[in-house]
Every structure is written in C-alpha cells, then in structure tokens.
Short mmCIF file of C-alpha atoms in Angstrom, two decimals:
data_model
loop_
_atom_site.label_atom_id
_atom_site.label_comp_id
_atom_site.label_asym_id
_atom_site.label_seq_id
_atom_site.Cartn_x
_atom_site.Cartn_y
_atom_site.Cartn_z
CA MET A 47 -14.37 14.00 -12.17
CA GLY A 48 -13.07 10.64 -10.92
CA GLU A 49 -9.59 9.52 -11.81
CA LYS A 50 -9.53 7.26 -14.84
CA LYS A 51 -7.50 4.11 -14.29
CA LEU A 52 -5.51 2.17 -16.84
CA GLY A 53 -7.28 -0.69 -18.50
CA LYS A 54 -4.15 -2.83 -18.06
CA LYS A 55 -1.97 -3.41 -15.03
CA ILE A 56 1.71 -2.57 -15.35
CA PHE A 57 2.49 -6.31 -15.16
CA GLU A 58 0.86 -6.75 -18.59
CA TYR A 59 3.36 -4.46 -20.34
CA LEU A 60 6.59 -5.37 -22.07
CA ASP A 61 7.38 -1.74 -22.99
CA TYR A 62 7.60 0.87 -20.25
CA ARG A 63 7.21 3.68 -22.80
CA GLU A 64 3.84 2.26 -23.80
CA PHE A 65 2.90 2.13 -20.12
CA LEU A 66 3.85 5.81 -19.67
CA LYS A 67 1.86 6.80 -22.76
CA ASP A 68 -1.21 4.93 -21.56
CA TYR A 69 -0.86 6.46 -18.11
CA TYR A 70 -0.60 9.96 -19.56
CA ASN A 71 -3.53 9.47 -21.94
CA ALA A 72 -5.75 8.12 -19.16
CA LYS A 73 -4.93 11.14 -17.00
CA LYS A 74 -5.47 13.51 -19.91
CA GLU A 75 -8.84 11.97 -20.73
CA ALA A 76 -9.97 12.30 -17.11
CA ASN A 77 -8.66 15.86 -16.80
CA PRO A 78 -7.92 17.92 -19.97
CA ALA A 79 -5.75 20.24 -17.85
CA PHE A 80 -3.29 17.38 -17.27
CA SER A 81 -0.41 18.42 -19.54
CA LEU A 82 3.10 17.24 -20.25
CA ARG A 83 4.29 19.99 -17.91
CA VAL A 84 2.07 18.65 -15.12
CA PHE A 85 3.18 15.10 -15.91
CA SER A 86 6.85 16.10 -15.80
CA ASP A 87 6.35 17.92 -12.49
CA LYS A 88 4.51 14.91 -11.08
CA ILE A 89 7.43 12.57 -11.69
CA GLY A 90 10.12 15.10 -10.81
CA PHE A 91 11.51 16.39 -14.14
CA LYS A 92 12.09 20.11 -14.69
CA ALA A 93 12.22 20.00 -18.50
CA LYS A 94 8.66 19.70 -19.75
CA ASP A 95 9.69 17.92 -22.96
CA PHE A 96 11.87 15.29 -21.29
CA ILE A 97 9.08 12.84 -20.48
CA SER A 98 7.70 13.30 -23.98
CA ARG A 99 11.08 12.42 -25.45
CA VAL A 100 11.27 9.37 -23.17
CA MET A 101 7.84 8.19 -24.28
CA ASN A 102 8.82 8.68 -27.93
CA GLY A 103 12.06 6.74 -27.50
CA ASP A 104 14.39 9.70 -28.00
CA LYS A 105 15.64 9.58 -24.39
CA ASN A 106 16.25 6.86 -21.82
CA LEU A 107 15.60 6.91 -18.10
CA SER A 108 18.73 6.90 -15.98
CA SER A 109 19.19 4.48 -13.09
CA ALA A 110 18.64 7.38 -10.69
CA SER A 111 15.44 8.55 -12.38
CA ILE A 112 13.71 5.16 -12.59
CA PRO A 113 12.70 4.94 -8.90
CA LYS A 114 11.80 8.65 -8.98
CA VAL A 115 9.35 7.99 -11.80
CA ALA A 116 7.92 4.99 -9.98
CA SER A 117 7.41 7.09 -6.86
CA GLY A 118 5.80 9.89 -8.86
CA LEU A 119 3.38 7.42 -10.40
CA ARG A 120 2.64 6.05 -6.92
CA LEU A 121 3.45 2.50 -7.88
CA GLY A 122 3.29 -0.14 -5.17
CA LYS A 123 6.32 -2.14 -4.00
CA HIS A 124 5.97 -5.02 -6.46
CA GLU A 125 4.82 -2.67 -9.24
CA THR A 126 7.99 -0.66 -8.68
CA GLU A 127 10.15 -3.79 -8.77
CA PHE A 128 8.52 -4.80 -12.03
CA PHE A 129 8.82 -1.27 -13.48
CA ILE A 130 12.55 -1.11 -12.69
CA GLY A 131 13.10 -4.45 -14.40
CA LEU A 132 10.92 -3.37 -17.33
CA VAL A 133 12.96 -0.21 -17.93
CA LYS A 134 16.20 -2.21 -17.78
CA PHE A 135 14.67 -4.74 -20.18
CA ASN A 136 13.76 -2.07 -22.73
CA GLN A 137 17.03 -0.15 -22.42
CA ALA A 138 19.40 -3.15 -22.30
CA GLU A 139 22.28 -2.99 -24.76
CA THR A 140 23.23 -6.66 -24.68
CA MET A 141 21.30 -9.91 -24.64
CA ASP A 142 22.75 -10.82 -21.24
CA GLU A 143 21.52 -7.54 -19.79
CA ARG A 144 18.10 -8.06 -21.36
CA ASN A 145 17.85 -11.62 -19.99
CA ALA A 146 18.88 -10.48 -16.52
CA ALA A 147 16.27 -7.71 -16.59
CA PHE A 148 13.60 -10.14 -17.74
CA GLU A 149 14.44 -12.39 -14.78
CA GLU A 150 13.90 -9.40 -12.46
CA MET A 151 10.49 -8.81 -14.04
CA GLN A 152 9.55 -12.46 -13.68
CA ALA A 153 10.63 -12.51 -10.03
CA ALA A 154 8.34 -9.57 -9.24
CA LEU A 155 5.53 -11.05 -11.30
CA LYS A 156 5.85 -14.43 -9.60
CA VAL A 157 5.28 -12.87 -6.17
CA VAL A 158 2.25 -10.96 -7.43
CA ARG A 159 0.70 -14.04 -9.02
CA PHE A 160 1.30 -16.00 -5.83
CA SER A 161 -0.33 -13.29 -3.69
CA GLU A 162 -3.31 -12.76 -5.96
CA LYS A 163 -4.29 -16.43 -6.02
CA GLN A 164 -4.05 -16.95 -2.29
CA HIS A 165 -7.26 -17.80 -0.44
CA ILE A 166 -7.90 -15.31 2.39
CA LEU A 167 -9.31 -17.00 5.48
CA GLY A 168 -12.60 -15.50 6.59
CA HIS A 169 -14.77 -15.68 9.70
CA ALA A 170 -13.58 -19.16 10.76
CA GLN A 171 -9.93 -18.10 10.93
CA TYR A 172 -9.84 -18.21 14.70
CA MET A 173 -10.79 -21.90 14.74
CA VAL A 174 -8.36 -22.74 11.93
CA TYR A 175 -5.50 -21.21 13.89
CA SER A 176 -6.67 -22.54 17.24
CA HIS A 177 -4.42 -25.61 16.94
CA TRP A 178 -1.34 -26.36 14.88
CA ARG A 179 -2.69 -29.69 13.59
CA HIS A 180 -5.41 -28.13 11.38
CA LEU A 181 -3.05 -26.58 8.82
CA ILE A 182 -0.71 -29.57 8.95
CA ILE A 183 -3.60 -31.88 8.11
CA ARG A 184 -4.61 -29.55 5.31
CA SER A 185 -1.09 -29.76 3.87
CA LEU A 186 -1.09 -33.58 4.15
CA ILE A 187 -4.40 -33.74 2.28
CA GLY A 188 -2.89 -31.50 -0.39
CA MET A 189 0.09 -33.82 -0.79
CA PHE A 190 -1.49 -37.25 -0.53
CA GLY A 191 -5.22 -36.72 -0.82
CA PHE A 192 -7.63 -38.18 1.74
CA ASP A 193 -10.18 -40.97 1.32
CA GLY A 194 -11.76 -40.93 4.78
CA ASP A 195 -9.28 -43.11 6.67
CA TYR A 196 -8.80 -40.96 9.79
CA GLU A 197 -6.51 -43.48 11.48
CA ALA A 198 -4.06 -43.34 8.57
CA LEU A 199 -4.30 -39.55 8.39
CA ALA A 200 -3.63 -39.17 12.12
CA LYS A 201 -0.50 -41.37 11.90
CA MET A 202 1.00 -39.06 9.26
CA VAL A 203 0.87 -36.09 11.65
CA HIS A 204 4.08 -35.54 13.61
CA PRO A 205 3.80 -35.59 16.59
CA HIS A 206 0.87 -37.98 16.25
CA VAL A 207 -2.72 -36.98 16.94
CA THR A 208 -5.76 -39.21 17.46
CA ALA A 209 -8.13 -40.29 14.71
CA ASP A 210 -10.89 -38.27 16.40
CA GLU A 211 -8.71 -35.15 16.36
CA ALA A 212 -7.95 -35.71 12.68
CA LYS A 213 -11.69 -36.07 11.97
CA LYS A 214 -12.46 -32.78 13.74
CA SER A 215 -9.75 -31.03 11.73
CA VAL A 216 -11.13 -32.35 8.44
CA LYS A 217 -14.63 -31.20 9.42
CA LEU A 218 -13.34 -27.71 10.29
CA LEU A 219 -11.31 -27.39 7.09
CA GLU A 220 -14.33 -28.47 5.07
CA ASP A 221 -16.58 -25.97 6.87
CA CYS A 222 -14.04 -23.23 6.12
CA GLU A 223 -14.00 -24.29 2.43
CA LEU A 224 -10.27 -24.96 2.57
CA ILE A 225 -10.85 -28.55 1.41
CA LYS A 226 -13.70 -30.21 -0.46
CA LYS A 227 -14.96 -33.73 -1.08
CA GLY A 228 -14.96 -34.81 -4.71
CA ASP A 229 -17.44 -37.03 -6.50
CA ASP A 230 -15.06 -39.95 -5.96
CA GLY A 231 -15.27 -39.48 -2.19
CA LYS A 232 -11.72 -38.15 -1.85
CA TYR A 233 -10.84 -34.78 -0.34
CA VAL A 234 -8.72 -32.19 -2.16
CA LEU A 235 -7.64 -28.61 -1.52
CA THR A 236 -9.82 -25.78 -2.78
CA GLU A 237 -6.78 -23.49 -3.08
CA SER A 238 -3.09 -24.34 -3.43
CA ALA A 239 -2.04 -21.53 -1.07
CA ILE A 240 -3.62 -19.66 1.80
CA SER A 241 -2.81 -16.40 3.55
CA THR A 242 -3.88 -14.87 6.83
CA GLY A 243 -4.71 -11.61 5.05
CA ASN A 244 -4.80 -8.27 6.84
CA ARG A 245 -7.72 -8.96 9.21
CA THR A 246 -6.62 -12.12 10.93
CA SER A 247 -7.40 -12.11 14.64
CA LYS A 248 -4.30 -11.22 16.64
CA LEU A 249 -5.49 -13.56 19.37
CA ALA A 250 -5.79 -16.41 16.88
CA LEU A 251 -2.30 -15.83 15.55
CA ARG A 252 -0.88 -15.42 19.05
CA GLY A 253 -2.11 -18.85 20.06
CA PHE A 254 -1.01 -20.42 16.78
CA HIS A 255 2.54 -19.07 17.10
CA GLN A 256 2.72 -20.17 20.73
CA HIS A 257 1.76 -23.71 19.70
CA CYS A 258 4.29 -23.74 16.87
CA LEU A 259 7.14 -22.34 18.96
CA LYS A 260 6.51 -25.09 21.52
CA LEU A 261 6.65 -27.63 18.68
CA ALA A 262 9.99 -26.15 17.65
CA ALA A 263 11.36 -26.43 21.19
CA ASP A 264 10.15 -30.03 21.51
CA SER A 265 11.67 -30.87 18.12
CA ILE A 266 15.18 -30.35 19.54
CA ASP A 267 14.79 -33.48 21.67
CA ARG A 268 12.27 -35.32 19.47
CA ASP A 269 13.84 -35.17 16.01
CA PRO A 270 17.37 -36.07 14.81
CA PRO A 271 19.56 -33.14 13.66
CA GLY A 272 19.40 -34.23 10.03
CA SER A 273 15.64 -33.68 9.90
CA ARG A 274 15.38 -30.33 11.69
CA HIS A 275 17.34 -27.09 11.71
CA VAL A 276 17.47 -24.76 14.69
CA SER A 277 19.72 -21.72 14.82
CA GLY A 278 19.68 -18.24 16.28
CA LEU A 279 21.47 -14.94 16.83
CA THR A 280 21.78 -12.54 19.74
CA LEU A 281 21.85 -9.03 18.24
CA GLY A 282 22.43 -5.48 19.38
CA ILE A 283 20.23 -3.30 17.15
CA SER A 284 18.19 -0.08 17.09
CA GLN A 285 14.50 0.27 16.29
CA GLU A 286 15.47 1.17 12.73
CA GLY A 287 17.62 -1.96 12.52
CA TYR A 288 14.73 -4.02 13.89
CA GLU A 289 12.37 -2.68 11.22
CA ARG A 290 14.88 -3.43 8.45
CA ILE A 291 15.32 -6.99 9.69
CA VAL A 292 11.55 -7.52 9.86
CA GLU A 293 11.24 -6.26 6.28
CA ARG A 294 13.88 -8.76 5.13
CA ILE A 295 12.20 -11.58 7.06
CA ASN A 296 8.87 -10.83 5.37
CA ALA A 297 10.49 -10.87 1.95
CA PHE A 298 12.35 -14.10 2.73
CA ARG A 299 9.16 -15.74 4.00
CA LYS A 300 7.47 -15.07 0.66
CA GLU A 301 10.48 -16.48 -1.18
CA ILE A 302 10.31 -19.65 0.92
CA ALA A 303 6.59 -19.97 0.18
CA LEU A 304 7.32 -19.77 -3.54
CA ILE A 305 9.99 -22.47 -3.28
CA ALA A 306 7.50 -24.75 -1.52
CA GLU A 307 4.81 -24.03 -4.10
CA GLU A 308 7.14 -24.96 -6.96
CA ASP A 309 8.39 -28.15 -5.26
CA LYS A 310 6.73 -30.94 -7.25
CA ASN A 311 8.28 -33.74 -5.16
CA SER A 312 7.08 -32.68 -1.71
CA ASP A 313 6.47 -35.62 0.63
CA LYS A 314 6.76 -34.06 4.11
CA VAL A 315 5.19 -31.13 5.96
CA PHE A 316 7.55 -28.76 7.78
CA GLN A 317 6.74 -25.87 10.10
CA LEU A 318 9.00 -22.82 9.75
CA GLN A 319 8.90 -20.13 12.45
CA PHE A 320 10.62 -16.75 12.50
CA ALA A 321 11.16 -15.19 15.93
CA LEU A 322 12.78 -11.85 16.69
CA PHE A 323 12.15 -10.58 20.21
CA PRO A 324 13.79 -8.37 22.89
CA VAL A 325 15.77 -10.00 25.69
CA GLY A 326 17.46 -6.93 27.20
CA GLY A 327 17.89 -3.17 27.00
CA LYS A 328 16.84 0.13 28.56
#
C-alpha cells in the first residue's frame, strides 16, 4: 500500500502537536501496523508513551529532541527550520520568546514562498545565459517597464549596449516567456523572480559567470568606489571547510535575493558574484 501523505504541509500548521497527530493518523490509516511504538522508534524515543504524551500536551520536546524528531520524520531543510521554530512557538513561556519563535517560522516560510514562486527557465536557458545583458534588460523592464523604445532601453544598460542588441534581448526574453507585451503595448515581467533550477546547462552557466566576472574586473576601473564594492580573502581551508563556506554562501545568496525582492524603491540593477576558487596547494 502506498504511503499516505498529509493533506497539509507543515508550513500550514501553528501547532506542532497537531502536525504530529496528523502525521501519525496518516501513517496509521495507510498501514494499521503503524503503532505508537513504531512511531516512537522512528523518531528515536525509547518510551512508547512519550510521543503520545507530547501529542496530548502532557510533555514538551526538549531542545535536543526537536532536531531528532525532524530527522525521524524526514523533514527537509526548510521544513526542519520551520518545525524548530514551531515547537519553540508552542512551548514558549513568555511573549518575547513566542515572538522570537514566530520570527524564526516566518523567516523559514519566506524562503519557501520565494522558492515556490520562482519561474524555472526551460529549454531556452542556454540562450538566456549566453550574454549578461539579457537578464539585466529583464530587470530594467521589471523596474521601469518598456514601451518599445530600444534606444532608451539600451542607454540604461551599464556598460551600454546598442539598440539592436537591446531589441534582440527583448525578443529572446519574450520567446522564453520571461516578459510579455500587454494590451497597452508595454512589456512587463511574467514572474517577479527567476531561478536556474536544477537542470541548467553547466556550459550556459560557465559562460554567464565568465561574462559577469569580467564585468566585475572592468568595474574596478570603470565605476567610482561609492557605486561598487569589491573585496576578497585568501584562505587556508580543508575540503570540509570549503563545503561549509559554500553552504553559507548559498544561504546568504537567498537572503540577498529576498532583500532585493522586498525593496520597493529599486532604481538600479546590480550584478553580485560569489567566487571561491583554489590558487595553491598540494
């Protein structure tokens, strides 16, 4: 018999005990042999009645047991972050603790909402990433709209491109359904955010990053210090340290994307690159 899934996602709950009850009932309905003993073993508790007492509100989860439960339930990264905040929210003893926990829940939820509404580029991704100007022009259209004046659009790109190049970018973005022309003749974005997804061509991204890194290098001479920021570190690290840094960079990149999405006064397009690469070693 197939595994029965919850009708609601964990992000829809405001009570972790209700979530645990629904999880248990769904498992029990799918497999009558799924007992409280099996449930307790699954999430790492020896006492078979402990999880029942937690679900009934007679016991709380300790800080050490919360991630263990999340792991036992096979929650994803953001689900786990939300679950931890949810438990804190329900078990908080003061209003300040409850408010802080709620902020943790909202932070996890914000990332999920951002990810779920992103438009994943499809078959035309290689062309979209073939030149840096395409996504910059898309962002400019999102900020200021576009009425068909390619000369004016080209002048907003920094460094400048030709009107013909701007026209080709608009045509490509329209073909990829990343922008659309309204009844009033003006172009708008079809989605507020885009993501490369998991299947983006490595060759496409390689060329895109090469273009953007060259833009960054040229920016040192082209742009005044007050309008660009360039900094770096030379580090001695292990492979484990490298992986930890990459994980933090990925998390920070998402945080930056959220800041940009919430910025209602945006009037410029910036390109932000992260680069971590070997320059010496055995």
